[in-house]
Amino acid sequence: MEINREHIRHLLFEKIGGTISEADNELVDDAIRNDSEIAALWQEIQNEFDPPHNTFLAQINEDEDWKKVKARLQPRKGGNARLIRLRLLQAAAVVLCISIAGIFYLSSRSTNKQPGQQAAAIPSLSPASKSPELKLADGSVVNLSETGKKVNAKGIKLSLGNKQLSYATGNDKDIRWASLQVPAKLDYQLLLPDGSKVWLNASSSLRFPYAFYGNTREVYLEGEGYFEVAKNAARPFIVHAGKTDVKVLGTSFNINTYETNKTITSLVEGSVLTTAGSDSLKLMPGRQAIYSNTAFSTSPFEATNVLSWMQGISYFNNTKLSDISAIIARWYDVKVVIEDQATLNQTFSGAINKHKPIQVFLTNIAISSGIQSRIDEKGTIYLK
């Protein structure tokens, strides 16, 4: 039987990280015994990670890491939602533990790494220099970096929690708008006055009214956000995102507008109607609508992959290096330059944990694929 080397390479990193299943471990062991190329790669991986990496593995406190992941999500009602949350937490916890040790499973479709080649030392990047900001209707800006603080602004009372903003307004029914802007590296949560919750990913913004009046509840999204909309059959909730409008009554869904001329709406619970011009598409849970240029398409999606950004994990499967570099730029607030154009379309499968240093990712991509990196004095990352 022909060996799928790409799949085996993926399993080798699970094996070294201790997350491989019994059946897959038997498959890998058989491949190591019968394929000299696989055997050589396995020996090289062991050489890269022994002994300091394995020593560090033994120091991982999985209980503490599990608590950190669970703390990122709030429990909510609904059997399907609980199942999705459980799967998401389980997967995030596994990747969290592996990435802490610097061994998240990363494999490339092709490798140009020479035997014995070592990953170059990578300097550190500076911590986040910007904070989430709230721009009010009068043009004033509130820095949201302080927690446990209450702010009385013009016409609005703000309560700043841990990466979370809630607010209240008076009886003034003038329609005024605010904009929550989340910079690169960070994420933030907003509690709207109707009880709806919004999680914003890095380099994202949400424009919303101080209060919802009239027959609809409308907001404007740029970037990526996850919504848990409070039910109100009489007042639909509408998200304007890219060239699409997503209309809901009460549901949970994710919208991604990072890519130019492309909007992806992924429905977790309930139902939504997404429109663009004269075209419309109604979604059921577990399906996503992709609007690209002038047309809709739909497909199933894996909630673990789509929602994992809320825990600071980004999964990618057969993803081009050019697309991965865009994630790095958002999550680490850096410029990424791919110097070798031949690697632009090289694809990878794995995960990035943005709560860990970028050096973890860069070192492991060098180990698995031979792609080298350097960071200049301005913090720009160069890949080749």
mmCIF file of N, CA and C in Angstrom, residues 305-364:
data_model
loop_
_atom_site.group_PDB
_atom_site.id
_atom_site.type_symbol
_atom_site.label_atom_id
_atom_site.label_comp_id
_atom_site.label_asym_id
_atom_site.label_seq_id
_atom_site.Cartn_x
_atom_site.Cartn_y
_atom_site.Cartn_z
ATOM 1 N N ASN A 305 -12.415 24.764 14.046
ATOM 2 C CA ASN A 305 -11.491 25.574 13.269
ATOM 3 C C ASN A 305 -11.930 27.030 13.187
ATOM 4 N N VAL A 306 -13.218 27.247 12.953
ATOM 5 C CA VAL A 306 -13.714 28.601 12.717
ATOM 6 C C VAL A 306 -13.711 29.453 13.981
ATOM 7 N N LEU A 307 -14.054 28.860 15.124
ATOM 8 C CA LEU A 307 -14.212 29.633 16.356
ATOM 9 C C LEU A 307 -12.990 29.625 17.259
ATOM 10 N N SER A 308 -11.974 28.879 16.904
ATOM 11 C CA SER A 308 -10.823 28.742 17.801
ATOM 12 C C SER A 308 -10.072 30.052 18.013
ATOM 13 N N TRP A 309 -10.268 31.035 17.142
ATOM 14 C CA TRP A 309 -9.587 32.317 17.324
ATOM 15 C C TRP A 309 -9.980 32.969 18.646
ATOM 16 N N MET A 310 -11.160 32.616 19.175
ATOM 17 C CA MET A 310 -11.612 33.198 20.437
ATOM 18 C C MET A 310 -10.751 32.745 21.608
ATOM 19 N N GLN A 311 -10.014 31.655 21.425
ATOM 20 C CA GLN A 311 -9.066 31.188 22.435
ATOM 21 C C GLN A 311 -7.627 31.515 22.042
ATOM 22 N N GLY A 312 -7.472 32.287 20.968
ATOM 23 C CA GLY A 312 -6.129 32.638 20.532
ATOM 24 C C GLY A 312 -5.455 31.555 19.724
ATOM 25 N N ILE A 313 -6.245 30.610 19.193
ATOM 26 C CA ILE A 313 -5.705 29.526 18.372
ATOM 27 C C ILE A 313 -6.196 29.702 16.937
ATOM 28 N N SER A 314 -5.312 29.577 15.990
ATOM 29 C CA SER A 314 -5.702 29.610 14.581
ATOM 30 C C SER A 314 -5.278 28.308 13.925
ATOM 31 N N TYR A 315 -6.269 27.537 13.480
ATOM 32 C CA TYR A 315 -5.982 26.296 12.765
ATOM 33 C C TYR A 315 -5.858 26.591 11.273
ATOM 34 N N PHE A 316 -4.996 25.866 10.603
ATOM 35 C CA PHE A 316 -4.940 25.957 9.154
ATOM 36 C C PHE A 316 -4.700 24.568 8.583
ATOM 37 N N ASN A 317 -5.344 24.291 7.463
ATOM 38 C CA ASN A 317 -5.269 22.979 6.834
ATOM 39 C C ASN A 317 -4.989 23.162 5.350
ATOM 40 N N ASN A 318 -3.825 22.703 4.915
ATOM 41 C CA ASN A 318 -3.405 22.896 3.525
ATOM 42 C C ASN A 318 -3.538 24.366 3.119
ATOM 43 N N THR A 319 -3.068 25.243 3.987
ATOM 44 C CA THR A 319 -3.183 26.684 3.790
ATOM 45 C C THR A 319 -1.884 27.249 3.225
ATOM 46 N N LYS A 320 -2.008 28.150 2.253
ATOM 47 C CA LYS A 320 -0.829 28.745 1.631
ATOM 48 C C LYS A 320 -0.053 29.593 2.640
ATOM 49 N N LEU A 321 1.266 29.619 2.460
ATOM 50 C CA LEU A 321 2.114 30.418 3.336
ATOM 51 C C LEU A 321 1.723 31.890 3.269
ATOM 52 N N SER A 322 1.303 32.354 2.103
ATOM 53 C CA SER A 322 0.897 33.754 1.970
ATOM 54 C C SER A 322 -0.310 34.069 2.847
ATOM 55 N N ASP A 323 -1.237 33.111 2.988
ATOM 56 C CA ASP A 323 -2.409 33.319 3.844
ATOM 57 C C ASP A 323 -2.027 33.236 5.322
ATOM 58 N N ILE A 324 -1.116 32.334 5.649
ATOM 59 C CA ILE A 324 -0.655 32.222 7.038
ATOM 60 C C ILE A 324 0.064 33.499 7.459
ATOM 61 N N SER A 325 0.819 34.092 6.542
ATOM 62 C CA SER A 325 1.540 35.323 6.868
ATOM 63 C C SER A 325 0.577 36.451 7.211
ATOM 64 N N ALA A 326 -0.628 36.441 6.617
ATOM 65 C CA ALA A 326 -1.629 37.462 6.944
ATOM 66 C C ALA A 326 -2.123 37.292 8.380
ATOM 67 N N ILE A 327 -2.268 36.038 8.824
ATOM 68 C CA ILE A 327 -2.660 35.774 10.213
ATOM 69 C C ILE A 327 -1.573 36.263 11.164
ATOM 70 N N ILE A 328 -0.323 35.965 10.832
ATOM 71 C CA ILE A 328 0.798 36.405 11.665
ATOM 72 C C ILE A 328 0.798 37.924 11.794
ATOM 73 N N ALA A 329 0.567 38.617 10.683
ATOM 74 C CA ALA A 329 0.580 40.080 10.691
ATOM 75 C C ALA A 329 -0.484 40.640 11.627
ATOM 76 N N ARG A 330 -1.687 40.039 11.599
ATOM 77 C CA ARG A 330 -2.774 40.525 12.464
ATOM 78 C C ARG A 330 -2.517 40.199 13.922
ATOM 79 N N TRP A 331 -2.079 38.990 14.176
ATOM 80 C CA TRP A 331 -1.979 38.526 15.559
ATOM 81 C C TRP A 331 -0.728 39.020 16.276
ATOM 82 N N TYR A 332 0.309 39.360 15.518
ATOM 83 C CA TYR A 332 1.540 39.824 16.158
ATOM 84 C C TYR A 332 1.880 41.269 15.812
ATOM 85 N N ASP A 333 1.012 41.916 15.028
ATOM 86 C CA ASP A 333 1.199 43.323 14.656
ATOM 87 C C ASP A 333 2.574 43.534 14.039
ATOM 88 N N VAL A 334 2.872 42.735 13.034
ATOM 89 C CA VAL A 334 4.157 42.826 12.345
ATOM 90 C C VAL A 334 3.925 42.805 10.835
ATOM 91 N N LYS A 335 4.925 43.233 10.115
ATOM 92 C CA LYS A 335 4.925 43.110 8.668
ATOM 93 C C LYS A 335 5.657 41.834 8.307
ATOM 94 N N VAL A 336 5.078 41.044 7.397
ATOM 95 C CA VAL A 336 5.690 39.786 6.976
ATOM 96 C C VAL A 336 6.032 39.876 5.491
ATOM 97 N N VAL A 337 7.270 39.591 5.170
ATOM 98 C CA VAL A 337 7.734 39.616 3.783
ATOM 99 C C VAL A 337 8.210 38.217 3.404
ATOM 100 N N ILE A 338 7.642 37.666 2.331
ATOM 101 C CA ILE A 338 8.078 36.366 1.824
ATOM 102 C C ILE A 338 9.100 36.625 0.727
ATOM 103 N N GLU A 339 10.357 36.351 1.029
ATOM 104 C CA GLU A 339 11.447 36.695 0.113
ATOM 105 C C GLU A 339 11.560 35.721 -1.053
ATOM 106 N N ASP A 340 11.259 34.467 -0.815
ATOM 107 C CA ASP A 340 11.343 33.456 -1.871
ATOM 108 C C ASP A 340 9.940 33.232 -2.429
ATOM 109 N N GLN A 341 9.669 33.768 -3.607
ATOM 110 C CA GLN A 341 8.335 33.687 -4.194
ATOM 111 C C GLN A 341 7.897 32.247 -4.458
ATOM 112 N N ALA A 342 8.856 31.339 -4.537
ATOM 113 C CA ALA A 342 8.521 29.933 -4.784
ATOM 114 C C ALA A 342 7.773 29.323 -3.608
ATOM 115 N N THR A 343 7.901 29.943 -2.433
ATOM 116 C CA THR A 343 7.231 29.400 -1.245
ATOM 117 C C THR A 343 5.836 29.982 -1.030
ATOM 118 N N LEU A 344 5.427 30.949 -1.847
ATOM 119 C CA LEU A 344 4.129 31.599 -1.653
ATOM 120 C C LEU A 344 2.987 30.597 -1.628
ATOM 121 N N ASN A 345 3.030 29.634 -2.535
ATOM 122 C CA ASN A 345 1.947 28.667 -2.658
ATOM 123 C C ASN A 345 2.210 27.367 -1.919
ATOM 124 N N GLN A 346 3.316 27.307 -1.187
ATOM 125 C CA GLN A 346 3.574 26.121 -0.368
ATOM 126 C C GLN A 346 2.517 26.063 0.733
ATOM 127 N N THR A 347 1.971 24.885 1.010
ATOM 128 C CA THR A 347 0.859 24.783 1.949
ATOM 129 C C THR A 347 1.256 24.045 3.217
ATOM 130 N N PHE A 348 0.541 24.368 4.295
ATOM 131 C CA PHE A 348 0.841 23.820 5.608
ATOM 132 C C PHE A 348 -0.442 23.447 6.329
ATOM 133 N N SER A 349 -0.316 22.532 7.274
ATOM 134 C CA SER A 349 -1.410 22.185 8.173
ATOM 135 C C SER A 349 -0.886 22.268 9.600
ATOM 136 N N GLY A 350 -1.647 22.876 10.482
ATOM 137 C CA GLY A 350 -1.184 23.015 11.861
ATOM 138 C C GLY A 350 -1.989 24.034 12.620
ATOM 139 N N ALA A 351 -1.344 24.705 13.575
ATOM 140 C CA ALA A 351 -2.029 25.687 14.402
ATOM 141 C C ALA A 351 -1.035 26.684 14.955
ATOM 142 N N ILE A 352 -1.517 27.901 15.209
ATOM 143 C CA ILE A 352 -0.722 28.943 15.844
ATOM 144 C C ILE A 352 -1.429 29.366 17.125
ATOM 145 N N ASN A 353 -0.673 29.496 18.192
ATOM 146 C CA ASN A 353 -1.199 30.017 19.456
ATOM 147 C C ASN A 353 -0.640 31.420 19.637
ATOM 148 N N LYS A 354 -1.500 32.434 19.523
ATOM 149 C CA LYS A 354 -0.990 33.804 19.547
ATOM 150 C C LYS A 354 -0.555 34.251 20.937
ATOM 151 N N HIS A 355 -0.906 33.478 21.965
ATOM 152 C CA HIS A 355 -0.479 33.825 23.317
ATOM 153 C C HIS A 355 0.959 33.382 23.586
ATOM 154 N N LYS A 356 1.538 32.686 22.631
ATOM 155 C CA LYS A 356 2.927 32.248 22.747
ATOM 156 C C LYS A 356 3.799 33.061 21.787
ATOM 157 N N PRO A 357 5.076 33.184 22.057
ATOM 158 C CA PRO A 357 5.954 33.996 21.205
ATOM 159 C C PRO A 357 5.951 33.513 19.759
ATOM 160 N N ILE A 358 6.103 34.450 18.837
ATOM 161 C CA ILE A 358 6.169 34.107 17.423
ATOM 162 C C ILE A 358 7.347 33.186 17.145
ATOM 163 N N GLN A 359 8.353 33.210 18.024
ATOM 164 C CA GLN A 359 9.520 32.351 17.836
ATOM 165 C C GLN A 359 9.140 30.872 17.817
ATOM 166 N N VAL A 360 8.087 30.510 18.563
ATOM 167 C CA VAL A 360 7.628 29.117 18.578
ATOM 168 C C VAL A 360 7.217 28.688 17.177
ATOM 169 N N PHE A 361 6.408 29.520 16.530
ATOM 170 C CA PHE A 361 5.954 29.190 15.184
ATOM 171 C C PHE A 361 7.107 29.188 14.191
ATOM 172 N N LEU A 362 7.931 30.224 14.230
ATOM 173 C CA LEU A 362 9.008 30.343 13.251
ATOM 174 C C LEU A 362 10.027 29.224 13.385
ATOM 175 N N THR A 363 10.321 28.826 14.616
ATOM 176 C CA THR A 363 11.263 27.730 14.831
ATOM 177 C C THR A 363 10.708 26.423 14.290
ATOM 178 N N ASN A 364 9.441 26.166 14.539
ATOM 179 C CA ASN A 364 8.856 24.899 14.109
ATOM 180 C C ASN A 364 8.593 24.830 12.613
#
